[in-house]
XYZ file of C-alpha atoms in Angstrom:
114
model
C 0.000 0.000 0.000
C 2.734 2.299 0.874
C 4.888 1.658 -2.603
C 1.697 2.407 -4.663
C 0.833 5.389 -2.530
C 4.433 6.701 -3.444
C 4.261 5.656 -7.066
C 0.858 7.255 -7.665
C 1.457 10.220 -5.716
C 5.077 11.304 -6.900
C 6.086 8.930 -9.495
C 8.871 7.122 -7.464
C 10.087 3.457 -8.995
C 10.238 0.374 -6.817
C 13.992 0.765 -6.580
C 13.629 4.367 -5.372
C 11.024 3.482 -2.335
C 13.210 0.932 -1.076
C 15.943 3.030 -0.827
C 13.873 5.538 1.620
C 14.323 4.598 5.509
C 11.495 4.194 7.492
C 12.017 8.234 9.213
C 12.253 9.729 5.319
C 8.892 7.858 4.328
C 7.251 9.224 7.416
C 8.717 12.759 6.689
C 7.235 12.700 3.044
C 3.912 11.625 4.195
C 4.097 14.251 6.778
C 4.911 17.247 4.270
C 2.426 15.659 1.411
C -0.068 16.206 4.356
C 0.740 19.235 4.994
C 0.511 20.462 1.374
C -2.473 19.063 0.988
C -4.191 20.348 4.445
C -2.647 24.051 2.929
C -4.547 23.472 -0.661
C -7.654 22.739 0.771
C -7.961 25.204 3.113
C -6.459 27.773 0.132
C -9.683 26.468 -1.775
C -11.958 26.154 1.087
C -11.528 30.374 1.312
C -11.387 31.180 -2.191
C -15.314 29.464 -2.277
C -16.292 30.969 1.041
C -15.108 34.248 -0.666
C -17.116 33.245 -4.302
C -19.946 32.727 -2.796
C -20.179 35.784 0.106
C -19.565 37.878 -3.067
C -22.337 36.037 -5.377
C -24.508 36.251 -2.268
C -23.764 40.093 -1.380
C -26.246 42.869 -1.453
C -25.523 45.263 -4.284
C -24.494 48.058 -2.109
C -21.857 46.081 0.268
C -18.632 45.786 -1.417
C -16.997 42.983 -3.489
C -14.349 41.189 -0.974
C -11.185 40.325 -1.885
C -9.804 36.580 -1.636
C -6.026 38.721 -1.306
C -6.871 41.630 0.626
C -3.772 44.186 0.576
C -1.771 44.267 4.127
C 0.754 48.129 4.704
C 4.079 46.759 4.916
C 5.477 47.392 8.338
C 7.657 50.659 8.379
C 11.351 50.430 9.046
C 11.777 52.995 12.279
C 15.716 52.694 12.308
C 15.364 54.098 8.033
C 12.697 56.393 8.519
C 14.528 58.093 11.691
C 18.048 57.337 9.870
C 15.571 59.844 6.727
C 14.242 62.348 9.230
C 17.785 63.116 10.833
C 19.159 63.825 7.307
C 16.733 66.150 6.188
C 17.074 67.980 9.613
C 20.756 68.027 8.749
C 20.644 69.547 5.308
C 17.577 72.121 6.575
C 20.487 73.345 9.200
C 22.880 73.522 6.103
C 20.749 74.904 3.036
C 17.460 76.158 4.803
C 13.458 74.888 3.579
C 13.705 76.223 0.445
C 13.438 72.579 -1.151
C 9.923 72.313 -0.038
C 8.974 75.334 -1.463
C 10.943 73.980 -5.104
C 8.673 70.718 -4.576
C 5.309 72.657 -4.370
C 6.525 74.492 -7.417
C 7.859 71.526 -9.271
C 3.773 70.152 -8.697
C 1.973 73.577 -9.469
C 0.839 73.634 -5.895
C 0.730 76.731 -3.702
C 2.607 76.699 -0.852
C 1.082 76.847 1.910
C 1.686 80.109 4.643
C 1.425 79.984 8.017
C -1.912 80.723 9.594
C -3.951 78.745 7.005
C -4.294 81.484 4.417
C-alpha cells in the first residue's frame, strides 16, 4: 500500500522506495499532508469568498480573496531619513519644499492657514 501510494502520488520506482528509511517515508507523508491540508484550506476560502460575493447585497462591497496588508515601516530608516533632512535644513534652509510645491503647481502653503 505504501509503494503504490508513493508511485501514484510522486512517481517514485520500486527501486527508489526501497531506498527511503522508514524516518524519510514518514517525513514525506508528513509534508504531502501538509501540502495538501494548505490546498484545501487555500480552496476552502477562495469558495467561502465566491460565494459571500455572489450572495452580497448590491451596495456592500466585493471582498477580496487577497486583501492588501501596509508593509510594516522600518523605524531605524525612517529616523536614519528624518535626521538627514534635519541636517541639510540646518545647512541649506526649507527652500526645497517650497521647489517641490513648485515643481507640482501647488501653492505653498503660509502659516496661519491662508
Amino acid at each position: 500500500m505504501d509503494l503504490a501510494f508513493f508511485v501514484v502520488e510522486f512517481g517514485f520506482t520500486p527501486d527508489e522506495y526501497y531506498k527511503l528509511t522508514e524516518k524519510e517515508k514518514m517525513f514525506i507523508k508528513k509534508a504531502h499532508e501538509n501540502k495538501f491540508i494548505h490546498d484545501t484550506t487555500w480552496t476552502r476560502n477562495a469558495v467561502m469568498n465566491a460565494e459571500a460575493n455572489a450572495n452580497r447585497k448590491k451596495s456592500k462591497k466585493f471582498i477580496d480573496l487577497f486583501p492588501k496588508k501596509a508593509h510594516r515601516a522600518d523605524k531605524q530608516y525612517n529616523e536614519s531619513a528624518v535626521n538627514t533632512i534635519l541636517e541639510m535644513e540646518k545647512k541649506k534652509g526649507k527652500s526645497w519644499v517650497d521647489r517641490i510645491f513648485k515643481a507640482n503647481r501647488i501653492k505653498s502653503p503660509k502659516k496661519g492657514g491662508n
